[in-house]
Amino acid sequence: MGLQIIKPDTRIDFVGLRKIAFILSAVIILAGLGSLVIKGGPKYGIDFAGGIIVQVKADKAKDVGEIKDAMNGVELPGLVVQTLGLEGDHEYLIRTSSSDISSQDIRNRVNEALTKDLGADGYSIQRLEMVGPKVGADLRAKALEAMFYAVLLIAVYISGRFEQRWTVAGIMAAALGGVIYGVGLTGLDMGWLTVIAMVVTIAMCWYLKLNYALGAVAALIHDVIITVGIFSILGKEFDLTIIAALLTIIGYSLNDTIIVFDRIRENTLANKSNASFGNVINRSVNQTLSRTIMTSLTTLVVVMCLYVLGGSVIHDFALALLIGIVVGTYSSIFVASPILLGFGPGSAAEEVEA
């Protein structure tokens, strides 16, 4: 007998809790969007904004103010000093917005400044990275483009697999490609282009009645927005590792959603007692609940180890995964399935009966 932490006869009314879940999601999303608006958008790391970063490790704990004082004599535009990683790491990030200085020159300036205050043996430079502003803008556009195509292909796959409507899904993809190409000719920034693409994807899924795709895509967008919002609230930077984490979150959340959708489809086909679609969803989510929680907990343990022991370089990557796994598990139960209830195969009949 396999390990089960949820009793097989569990009958939690997840559909009945959907309004509370929607309110909770709305509050978190609005808080994140509010933070983004107040701070003027995401805080881009060197990968996207361009500039130079120097990661320094001290031999013992230093107040970040001491590092700043040591760097006062170095004339670098937009100089920022901040702690990095966990408290015991004793690591600091020195960043400048300029990319016109050679890497050797910046290394010499930092060494000269820190040696005066910390001593030659009191620190070491762990890494030094330089990215030009043009390269940063290109990387940002490519990252957004990757996320958009991931969501689009997922919408096509879900529509074909669960509703056997490959032709309609193909038409949607072609129409969306045409819309994005047309809007792209206006020279709009890739960020806004991605937002428009997501809105058009949701609208087309709704118009073409691709209900499973609508639920899955809405849940994925929900997960990404919440993760980005929490990162903004925490003042964390967005770089290529965070984009990799967001794409991983999309894949993880989709996997959970597909498990639930698969069981909903099976139970819908086997529904000989004419139970309402809401009851079918509740039964399906309860049947997969043990598997969902076990998978999430084991994944969380691994990512938590990565967060605590993985070092400062992947600290934020692991944090994004931690947030994404929790939110992705929540959305597969409380967001994707209730949306399916609102637009799915039994919704119209249930409204008539009501």
C-alpha positions as a LaTeX table, in Angstrom:
\begin{tabular}{lrrr}
\hline
Residue & $x$ (\AA) & $y$ (\AA) & $z$ (\AA) \\
\hline
Met1 & 0.00 & 0.00 & 0.00 \\
Gly2 & 1.41 & 3.37 & $-1.00$ \\
Leu3 & 1.95 & 6.29 & 1.35 \\
Gln4 & $-1.12$ & 8.51 & 1.59 \\
Ile5 & $-1.37$ & 11.60 & 3.75 \\
Ile6 & $-4.93$ & 12.34 & 2.61 \\
Lys7 & $-7.69$ & 9.79 & 3.26 \\
Pro8 & $-9.16$ & 8.30 & 0.05 \\
Asp9 & $-12.71$ & 9.33 & 1.04 \\
Thr10 & $-11.82$ & 13.00 & 1.59 \\
Arg11 & $-14.53$ & 15.31 & 0.28 \\
Ile12 & $-13.31$ & 18.89 & 0.56 \\
Asp13 & $-15.52$ & 21.40 & $-1.26$ \\
Phe14 & $-12.80$ & 23.17 & $-3.26$ \\
Val15 & $-15.33$ & 24.63 & $-5.67$ \\
Gly16 & $-17.23$ & 26.17 & $-2.76$ \\
Leu17 & $-14.01$ & 27.88 & $-1.60$ \\
Arg18 & $-13.30$ & 29.46 & $-4.99$ \\
Lys19 & $-14.59$ & 32.95 & $-4.09$ \\
Ile20 & $-12.30$ & 33.12 & $-1.04$ \\
Ala21 & $-9.41$ & 31.87 & $-3.20$ \\
Phe22 & $-10.15$ & 34.46 & $-5.91$ \\
Ile23 & $-10.20$ & 37.26 & $-3.32$ \\
Leu24 & $-6.92$ & 36.04 & $-1.81$ \\
Ser25 & $-5.29$ & 35.86 & $-5.24$ \\
Ala26 & $-6.61$ & 39.32 & $-6.17$ \\
Val27 & $-5.19$ & 40.86 & $-2.97$ \\
Ile28 & $-1.73$ & 39.34 & $-3.52$ \\
Ile29 & $-1.70$ & 40.27 & $-7.21$ \\
Leu30 & $-2.79$ & 43.86 & $-6.51$ \\
Ala31 & $-0.13$ & 44.18 & $-3.79$ \\
Gly32 & 2.52 & 43.00 & $-6.26$ \\
Leu33 & 1.29 & 45.24 & $-9.07$ \\
Gly34 & 1.13 & 48.17 & $-6.64$ \\
Ser35 & 4.75 & 47.56 & $-5.69$ \\
Leu36 & 5.73 & 47.44 & $-9.37$ \\
Val37 & 3.93 & 50.71 & $-10.09$ \\
Ile38 & 5.41 & 52.49 & $-7.05$ \\
Lys39 & 8.93 & 51.31 & $-7.88$ \\
Gly40 & 8.59 & 52.12 & $-11.58$ \\
Gly41 & 8.67 & 48.50 & $-12.77$ \\
Pro42 & 10.87 & 45.49 & $-12.01$ \\
Lys43 & 14.31 & 46.03 & $-10.55$ \\
Tyr44 & 16.51 & 44.71 & $-13.33$ \\
Gly45 & 19.81 & 43.02 & $-12.59$ \\
Ile46 & 22.96 & 43.55 & $-14.57$ \\
Asp47 & 21.87 & 40.99 & $-17.19$ \\
Phe48 & 18.99 & 43.24 & $-18.28$ \\
Ala49 & 20.04 & 46.76 & $-17.24$ \\
Gly50 & 23.72 & 46.61 & $-18.17$ \\
Gly51 & 26.64 & 47.73 & $-16.01$ \\
Ile52 & 29.29 & 46.09 & $-13.86$ \\
Ile53 & 28.96 & 44.02 & $-10.69$ \\
Val54 & 31.71 & 42.89 & $-8.36$ \\
Gln55 & 30.96 & 40.20 & $-5.79$ \\
Val56 & 33.19 & 40.45 & $-2.75$ \\
Lys57 & 33.52 & 37.97 & 0.13 \\
Ala58 & 34.89 & 39.28 & 3.44 \\
Asp59 & 36.73 & 37.03 & 5.90 \\
Lys60 & 34.38 & 38.09 & 8.71 \\
Ala61 & 31.07 & 39.87 & 9.12 \\
Lys62 & 31.12 & 43.51 & 8.05 \\
Asp63 & 28.37 & 46.05 & 8.17 \\
Val64 & 27.34 & 47.07 & 4.67 \\
Gly65 & 28.04 & 50.66 & 5.75 \\
Glu66 & 31.73 & 49.79 & 6.25 \\
Ile67 & 31.94 & 48.50 & 2.68 \\
Lys68 & 30.19 & 51.64 & 1.43 \\
Asp69 & 32.63 & 53.84 & 3.38 \\
Ala70 & 35.54 & 51.92 & 1.89 \\
Met71 & 34.17 & 52.53 & $-1.61$ \\
Asn72 & 33.57 & 56.26 & $-1.06$ \\
Gly73 & 36.81 & 57.23 & $-2.75$ \\
Val74 & 36.06 & 55.26 & $-5.90$ \\
Glu75 & 34.43 & 57.45 & $-8.50$ \\
Leu76 & 31.91 & 55.20 & $-10.20$ \\
Pro77 & 28.52 & 56.34 & $-11.53$ \\
Gly78 & 25.44 & 54.83 & $-9.89$ \\
Leu79 & 27.49 & 52.98 & $-7.26$ \\
Val80 & 25.40 & 50.65 & $-5.07$ \\
Val81 & 26.65 & 48.34 & $-2.32$ \\
Gln82 & 24.42 & 45.65 & $-0.86$ \\
Thr83 & 24.66 & 42.41 & 1.07 \\
Leu84 & 24.32 & 39.16 & $-0.82$ \\
Gly85 & 23.08 & 35.72 & 0.25 \\
Leu86 & 22.60 & 34.65 & 3.85 \\
Glu87 & 23.97 & 36.42 & 6.91 \\
Gly88 & 26.81 & 33.95 & 7.43 \\
Asp89 & 28.07 & 34.24 & 3.85 \\
His90 & 29.75 & 37.64 & 4.46 \\
Glu91 & 29.27 & 38.48 & 0.79 \\
Tyr92 & 28.59 & 41.87 & $-0.75$ \\
Leu93 & 27.62 & 43.07 & $-4.20$ \\
Ile94 & 29.21 & 46.25 & $-5.56$ \\
Arg95 & 27.41 & 47.53 & $-8.62$ \\
Thr96 & 27.88 & 50.45 & $-11.00$ \\
Ser97 & 25.67 & 51.48 & $-13.89$ \\
Ser98 & 28.66 & 52.32 & $-16.07$ \\
Ser99 & 29.91 & 49.81 & $-18.63$ \\
Asp100 & 32.48 & 52.13 & $-20.22$ \\
Ile101 & 35.24 & 51.12 & $-17.80$ \\
Ser102 & 37.42 & 48.10 & $-18.49$ \\
Ser103 & 37.05 & 45.12 & $-16.17$ \\
Gln104 & 40.72 & 45.33 & $-15.16$ \\
Asp105 & 40.34 & 49.02 & $-14.30$ \\
Ile106 & 37.31 & 48.37 & $-12.09$ \\
Arg107 & 39.06 & 45.44 & $-10.42$ \\
Asn108 & 42.07 & 47.65 & $-9.62$ \\
Arg109 & 39.87 & 50.42 & $-8.20$ \\
Val110 & 37.92 & 48.04 & $-5.96$ \\
Asn111 & 41.09 & 46.29 & $-4.77$ \\
Glu112 & 42.73 & 49.62 & $-3.95$ \\
Ala113 & 39.71 & 50.88 & $-2.00$ \\
Leu114 & 39.02 & 47.69 & $-0.04$ \\
Thr115 & 42.67 & 46.99 & 0.78 \\
Lys116 & 42.92 & 50.33 & 2.60 \\
Asp117 & 40.03 & 49.50 & 4.94 \\
Leu118 & 39.90 & 45.70 & 5.11 \\
Gly119 & 43.51 & 44.76 & 4.47 \\
Ala120 & 44.80 & 42.70 & 1.56 \\
Asp121 & 43.83 & 39.42 & 3.25 \\
Gly122 & 40.50 & 40.64 & 4.61 \\
Tyr123 & 38.49 & 40.01 & 1.44 \\
Ser124 & 38.48 & 38.34 & $-1.95$ \\
Ile125 & 36.75 & 39.15 & $-5.23$ \\
Gln126 & 34.51 & 36.18 & $-6.12$ \\
Arg127 & 33.35 & 37.37 & $-9.54$ \\
Leu128 & 33.27 & 40.40 & $-11.80$ \\
Glu129 & 30.70 & 40.68 & $-14.59$ \\
Met130 & 30.13 & 43.34 & $-17.22$ \\
Val131 & 27.14 & 43.67 & $-19.57$ \\
Gly132 & 26.58 & 46.49 & $-22.07$ \\
Pro133 & 23.17 & 48.25 & $-22.14$ \\
Lys134 & 22.40 & 47.02 & $-25.70$ \\
Val135 & 23.15 & 43.42 & $-24.75$ \\
Gly136 & 21.01 & 43.85 & $-21.60$ \\
Ala137 & 18.04 & 45.12 & $-23.64$ \\
Asp138 & 18.40 & 42.24 & $-26.13$ \\
Leu139 & 18.53 & 39.69 & $-23.29$ \\
Arg140 & 15.41 & 41.22 & $-21.70$ \\
Ala141 & 13.49 & 41.06 & $-24.99$ \\
Lys142 & 14.56 & 37.46 & $-25.64$ \\
Ala143 & 13.58 & 36.41 & $-22.11$ \\
Leu144 & 10.07 & 37.88 & $-22.46$ \\
Glu145 & 9.77 & 36.32 & $-25.90$ \\
Ala146 & 10.68 & 32.89 & $-24.46$ \\
Met147 & 7.98 & 33.20 & $-21.78$ \\
Phe148 & 5.35 & 34.23 & $-24.34$ \\
Tyr149 & 6.05 & 31.32 & $-26.69$ \\
Ala150 & 6.08 & 28.89 & $-23.75$ \\
Val151 & 2.57 & 29.98 & $-22.74$ \\
Leu152 & 1.32 & 29.96 & $-26.35$ \\
Leu153 & 2.57 & 26.42 & $-27.04$ \\
Ile154 & 1.06 & 25.28 & $-23.74$ \\
Ala155 & $-2.33$ & 26.70 & $-24.79$ \\
Val156 & $-2.15$ & 24.82 & $-28.11$ \\
Tyr157 & $-1.09$ & 21.57 & $-26.41$ \\
Ile158 & $-3.80$ & 21.71 & $-23.72$ \\
Ser159 & $-6.52$ & 22.45 & $-26.31$ \\
Gly160 & $-5.44$ & 19.54 & $-28.47$ \\
Arg161 & $-4.94$ & 17.04 & $-25.68$ \\
Phe162 & $-8.02$ & 17.67 & $-23.56$ \\
Glu163 & $-10.55$ & 18.90 & $-26.12$ \\
Gln164 & $-9.27$ & 17.25 & $-29.30$ \\
Arg165 & $-9.44$ & 20.59 & $-31.09$ \\
Trp166 & $-6.04$ & 20.79 & $-32.71$ \\
Thr167 & $-7.38$ & 22.72 & $-35.72$ \\
Val168 & $-9.01$ & 25.42 & $-33.59$ \\
Ala169 & $-5.87$ & 25.62 & $-31.44$ \\
Gly170 & $-3.79$ & 26.03 & $-34.62$ \\
Ile171 & $-6.10$ & 28.79 & $-35.84$ \\
Met172 & $-5.73$ & 30.52 & $-32.48$ \\
Ala173 & $-1.94$ & 30.31 & $-32.66$ \\
Ala174 & $-1.91$ & 31.66 & $-36.24$ \\
Ala175 & $-4.29$ & 34.51 & $-35.38$ \\
Leu176 & $-2.29$ & 35.39 & $-32.28$ \\
Gly177 & 0.92 & 35.37 & $-34.31$ \\
Gly178 & $-0.69$ & 37.77 & $-36.80$ \\
Val179 & $-1.88$ & 40.13 & $-34.06$ \\
Ile180 & 1.52 & 40.18 & $-32.38$ \\
Tyr181 & 3.29 & 40.73 & $-35.71$ \\
Gly182 & 0.97 & 43.64 & $-36.50$ \\
Val183 & 1.38 & 45.24 & $-33.08$ \\
Gly184 & 5.14 & 44.63 & $-33.26$ \\
Leu185 & 5.33 & 46.81 & $-36.38$ \\
Thr186 & 4.37 & 49.81 & $-34.23$ \\
Gly187 & 7.72 & 49.50 & $-32.43$ \\
Leu188 & 6.13 & 48.81 & $-29.05$ \\
Asp189 & 8.46 & 47.67 & $-26.26$ \\
Met190 & 8.72 & 43.87 & $-25.87$ \\
Gly191 & 7.36 & 44.10 & $-22.34$ \\
Trp192 & 4.09 & 45.68 & $-23.47$ \\
Leu193 & 3.99 & 43.36 & $-26.48$ \\
Thr194 & 4.10 & 40.38 & $-24.10$ \\
Val195 & 1.30 & 41.84 & $-21.94$ \\
Ile196 & $-0.87$ & 42.35 & $-25.05$ \\
Ala197 & $-0.06$ & 38.82 & $-26.23$ \\
Met198 & $-1.17$ & 37.33 & $-22.91$ \\
Val199 & $-4.43$ & 39.31 & $-22.91$ \\
Val200 & $-5.15$ & 38.29 & $-26.53$ \\
Thr201 & $-4.37$ & 34.63 & $-25.69$ \\
Ile202 & $-6.86$ & 34.65 & $-22.79$ \\
Ala203 & $-9.49$ & 36.43 & $-24.95$ \\
Met204 & $-9.10$ & 33.97 & $-27.84$ \\
Cys205 & $-9.27$ & 30.93 & $-25.54$ \\
Trp206 & $-12.52$ & 32.34 & $-24.15$ \\
Tyr207 & $-13.97$ & 33.24 & $-27.58$ \\
Leu208 & $-13.06$ & 29.88 & $-29.15$ \\
Lys209 & $-14.29$ & 28.06 & $-26.00$ \\
Leu210 & $-10.92$ & 26.40 & $-25.39$ \\
Asn211 & $-11.89$ & 25.99 & $-21.76$ \\
Tyr212 & $-9.09$ & 23.74 & $-20.53$ \\
Ala213 & $-6.50$ & 25.99 & $-22.17$ \\
Leu214 & $-8.18$ & 29.04 & $-20.66$ \\
Gly215 & $-7.95$ & 27.58 & $-17.15$ \\
Ala216 & $-4.34$ & 26.45 & $-17.59$ \\
Val217 & $-3.09$ & 29.71 & $-19.14$ \\
Ala218 & $-4.90$ & 31.86 & $-16.56$ \\
Ala219 & $-3.30$ & 29.80 & $-13.77$ \\
Leu220 & 0.17 & 30.15 & $-15.32$ \\
Ile221 & $-0.17$ & 33.91 & $-15.70$ \\
His222 & $-1.48$ & 34.04 & $-12.11$ \\
Asp223 & 1.64 & 32.18 & $-10.87$ \\
Val224 & 4.11 & 34.34 & $-12.78$ \\
Ile225 & 2.45 & 37.64 & $-11.74$ \\
Ile226 & 2.43 & 36.65 & $-8.06$ \\
Thr227 & 6.08 & 35.55 & $-8.13$ \\
Val228 & 7.15 & 38.74 & $-9.92$ \\
Gly229 & 5.05 & 40.83 & $-7.50$ \\
Ile230 & 6.57 & 39.22 & $-4.39$ \\
Phe231 & 10.06 & 39.75 & $-5.82$ \\
Ser232 & 9.21 & 43.41 & $-6.36$ \\
Ile233 & 7.92 & 43.74 & $-2.78$ \\
Leu234 & 11.12 & 42.13 & $-1.45$ \\
Gly235 & 13.27 & 44.42 & $-3.62$ \\
Lys236 & 14.88 & 41.49 & $-5.44$ \\
Glu237 & 16.53 & 41.92 & $-8.83$ \\
Phe238 & 15.39 & 40.23 & $-12.05$ \\
Asp239 & 18.09 & 38.61 & $-14.11$ \\
Leu240 & 18.41 & 35.59 & $-16.39$ \\
Thr241 & 18.38 & 33.14 & $-13.47$ \\
Ile242 & 14.98 & 34.49 & $-12.37$ \\
Ile243 & 13.63 & 34.08 & $-15.91$ \\
Ala244 & 14.87 & 30.48 & $-15.81$ \\
Ala245 & 13.06 & 30.07 & $-12.49$ \\
Leu246 & 9.83 & 31.53 & $-13.93$ \\
Leu247 & 9.96 & 29.12 & $-16.89$ \\
Thr248 & 10.54 & 26.26 & $-14.44$ \\
Ile249 & 7.55 & 27.43 & $-12.40$ \\
Ile250 & 5.41 & 27.46 & $-15.57$ \\
Gly251 & 6.41 & 23.87 & $-16.27$ \\
Tyr252 & 5.85 & 22.73 & $-12.68$ \\
Ser253 & 2.48 & 24.44 & $-12.35$ \\
Leu254 & 1.34 & 23.06 & $-15.71$ \\
Asn255 & 2.29 & 19.53 & $-14.65$ \\
Asp256 & 0.09 & 19.84 & $-11.54$ \\
Thr257 & $-2.76$ & 21.35 & $-13.55$ \\
Ile258 & $-2.63$ & 18.59 & $-16.18$ \\
Ile259 & $-2.87$ & 15.89 & $-13.47$ \\
Val260 & $-6.06$ & 17.51 & $-12.13$ \\
Phe261 & $-7.49$ & 18.19 & $-15.62$ \\
Asp262 & $-6.80$ & 14.59 & $-16.67$ \\
Arg263 & $-8.80$ & 13.28 & $-13.72$ \\
Ile264 & $-11.61$ & 15.79 & $-14.43$ \\
Arg265 & $-11.81$ & 14.57 & $-18.04$ \\
Glu266 & $-11.87$ & 10.91 & $-16.96$ \\
Asn267 & $-14.55$ & 11.51 & $-14.33$ \\
Thr268 & $-16.60$ & 13.59 & $-16.79$ \\
Leu269 & $-16.60$ & 10.75 & $-19.34$ \\
Ala270 & $-17.50$ & 8.23 & $-16.59$ \\
Asn271 & $-20.19$ & 10.46 & $-15.08$ \\
Lys272 & $-23.17$ & 8.13 & $-15.51$ \\
Ser273 & $-25.01$ & 9.49 & $-12.46$ \\
Asn274 & $-25.27$ & 12.93 & $-14.13$ \\
Ala275 & $-23.53$ & 14.64 & $-11.23$ \\
Ser276 & $-23.03$ & 18.37 & $-11.69$ \\
Phe277 & $-19.74$ & 19.54 & $-13.22$ \\
Gly278 & $-18.87$ & 21.19 & $-9.92$ \\
Asn279 & $-19.18$ & 17.84 & $-8.13$ \\
Val280 & $-17.04$ & 16.18 & $-10.80$ \\
Ile281 & $-14.33$ & 18.82 & $-10.26$ \\
Asn282 & $-14.50$ & 18.42 & $-6.48$ \\
Arg283 & $-14.23$ & 14.64 & $-6.73$ \\
Ser284 & $-11.30$ & 14.91 & $-9.17$ \\
Val285 & $-9.33$ & 17.39 & $-7.05$ \\
Asn286 & $-9.88$ & 15.29 & $-3.92$ \\
Gln287 & $-8.73$ & 12.14 & $-5.74$ \\
Thr288 & $-5.47$ & 13.80 & $-6.82$ \\
Leu289 & $-4.92$ & 15.79 & $-3.61$ \\
Ser290 & $-2.61$ & 13.28 & $-1.93$ \\
Arg291 & $-0.41$ & 13.06 & $-5.00$ \\
Thr292 & $-0.37$ & 16.86 & $-5.40$ \\
Ile293 & 0.67 & 17.49 & $-1.79$ \\
Met294 & 3.30 & 14.73 & $-1.75$ \\
Thr295 & 4.88 & 16.00 & $-4.96$ \\
Ser296 & 4.91 & 19.59 & $-3.73$ \\
Leu297 & 6.40 & 18.72 & $-0.33$ \\
Thr298 & 9.21 & 16.61 & $-1.75$ \\
Thr299 & 10.03 & 19.30 & $-4.31$ \\
Leu300 & 9.94 & 21.98 & $-1.63$ \\
Val301 & 12.41 & 20.03 & 0.52 \\
Val302 & 14.88 & 19.86 & $-2.37$ \\
Val303 & 14.50 & 23.55 & $-3.26$ \\
Met304 & 14.74 & 24.55 & 0.42 \\
Cys305 & 18.10 & 22.74 & 0.61 \\
Leu306 & 19.15 & 24.65 & $-2.51$ \\
Tyr307 & 18.01 & 27.92 & $-0.89$ \\
Val308 & 19.87 & 27.34 & 2.39 \\
Leu309 & 22.98 & 25.53 & 1.18 \\
Gly310 & 23.26 & 26.51 & $-2.49$ \\
Gly311 & 25.20 & 29.73 & $-1.95$ \\
Ser312 & 24.49 & 33.31 & $-2.85$ \\
Val313 & 24.71 & 32.90 & $-6.63$ \\
Ile314 & 21.53 & 30.78 & $-6.85$ \\
His315 & 19.88 & 32.15 & $-3.70$ \\
Asp316 & 17.29 & 34.24 & $-5.53$ \\
Phe317 & 16.74 & 31.48 & $-8.10$ \\
Ala318 & 15.85 & 29.07 & $-5.28$ \\
Leu319 & 13.64 & 31.72 & $-3.63$ \\
Ala320 & 11.68 & 32.18 & $-6.87$ \\
Leu321 & 11.21 & 28.40 & $-7.10$ \\
Leu322 & 10.00 & 28.23 & $-3.49$ \\
Ile323 & 7.39 & 30.91 & $-4.16$ \\
Gly324 & 6.44 & 29.37 & $-7.51$ \\
Ile325 & 5.97 & 25.83 & $-6.18$ \\
Val326 & 3.63 & 27.01 & $-3.42$ \\
Val327 & 1.68 & 29.31 & $-5.74$ \\
Gly328 & 1.61 & 26.74 & $-8.57$ \\
Thr329 & 0.18 & 24.04 & $-6.30$ \\
Tyr330 & $-2.42$ & 26.48 & $-5.00$ \\
Ser331 & $-3.42$ & 27.66 & $-8.49$ \\
Ser332 & $-3.87$ & 24.15 & $-9.91$ \\
Ile333 & $-6.50$ & 23.53 & $-7.23$ \\
Phe334 & $-8.07$ & 26.92 & $-6.59$ \\
Val335 & $-7.62$ & 28.82 & $-9.88$ \\
Ala336 & $-7.45$ & 26.51 & $-12.92$ \\
Ser337 & $-10.26$ & 24.15 & $-11.89$ \\
Pro338 & $-12.77$ & 26.86 & $-10.80$ \\
Ile339 & $-12.18$ & 28.71 & $-14.11$ \\
Leu340 & $-13.00$ & 25.44 & $-15.87$ \\
Leu341 & $-16.21$ & 25.31 & $-13.84$ \\
Gly342 & $-17.17$ & 28.78 & $-15.07$ \\
Phe343 & $-16.52$ & 28.07 & $-18.75$ \\
Gly344 & $-16.43$ & 24.27 & $-18.93$ \\
Pro345 & $-18.77$ & 21.66 & $-20.41$ \\
Gly346 & $-21.30$ & 21.69 & $-17.58$ \\
Ser347 & $-21.50$ & 25.40 & $-16.87$ \\
Ala348 & $-24.27$ & 26.28 & $-19.30$ \\
Ala349 & $-26.48$ & 23.38 & $-18.27$ \\
Glu350 & $-25.99$ & 24.17 & $-14.57$ \\
Glu351 & $-26.97$ & 27.80 & $-15.16$ \\
Val352 & $-30.17$ & 26.68 & $-16.87$ \\
Glu353 & $-30.97$ & 24.31 & $-14.02$ \\
Ala354 & $-30.32$ & 27.07 & $-11.50$ \\
\hline
\end{tabular}
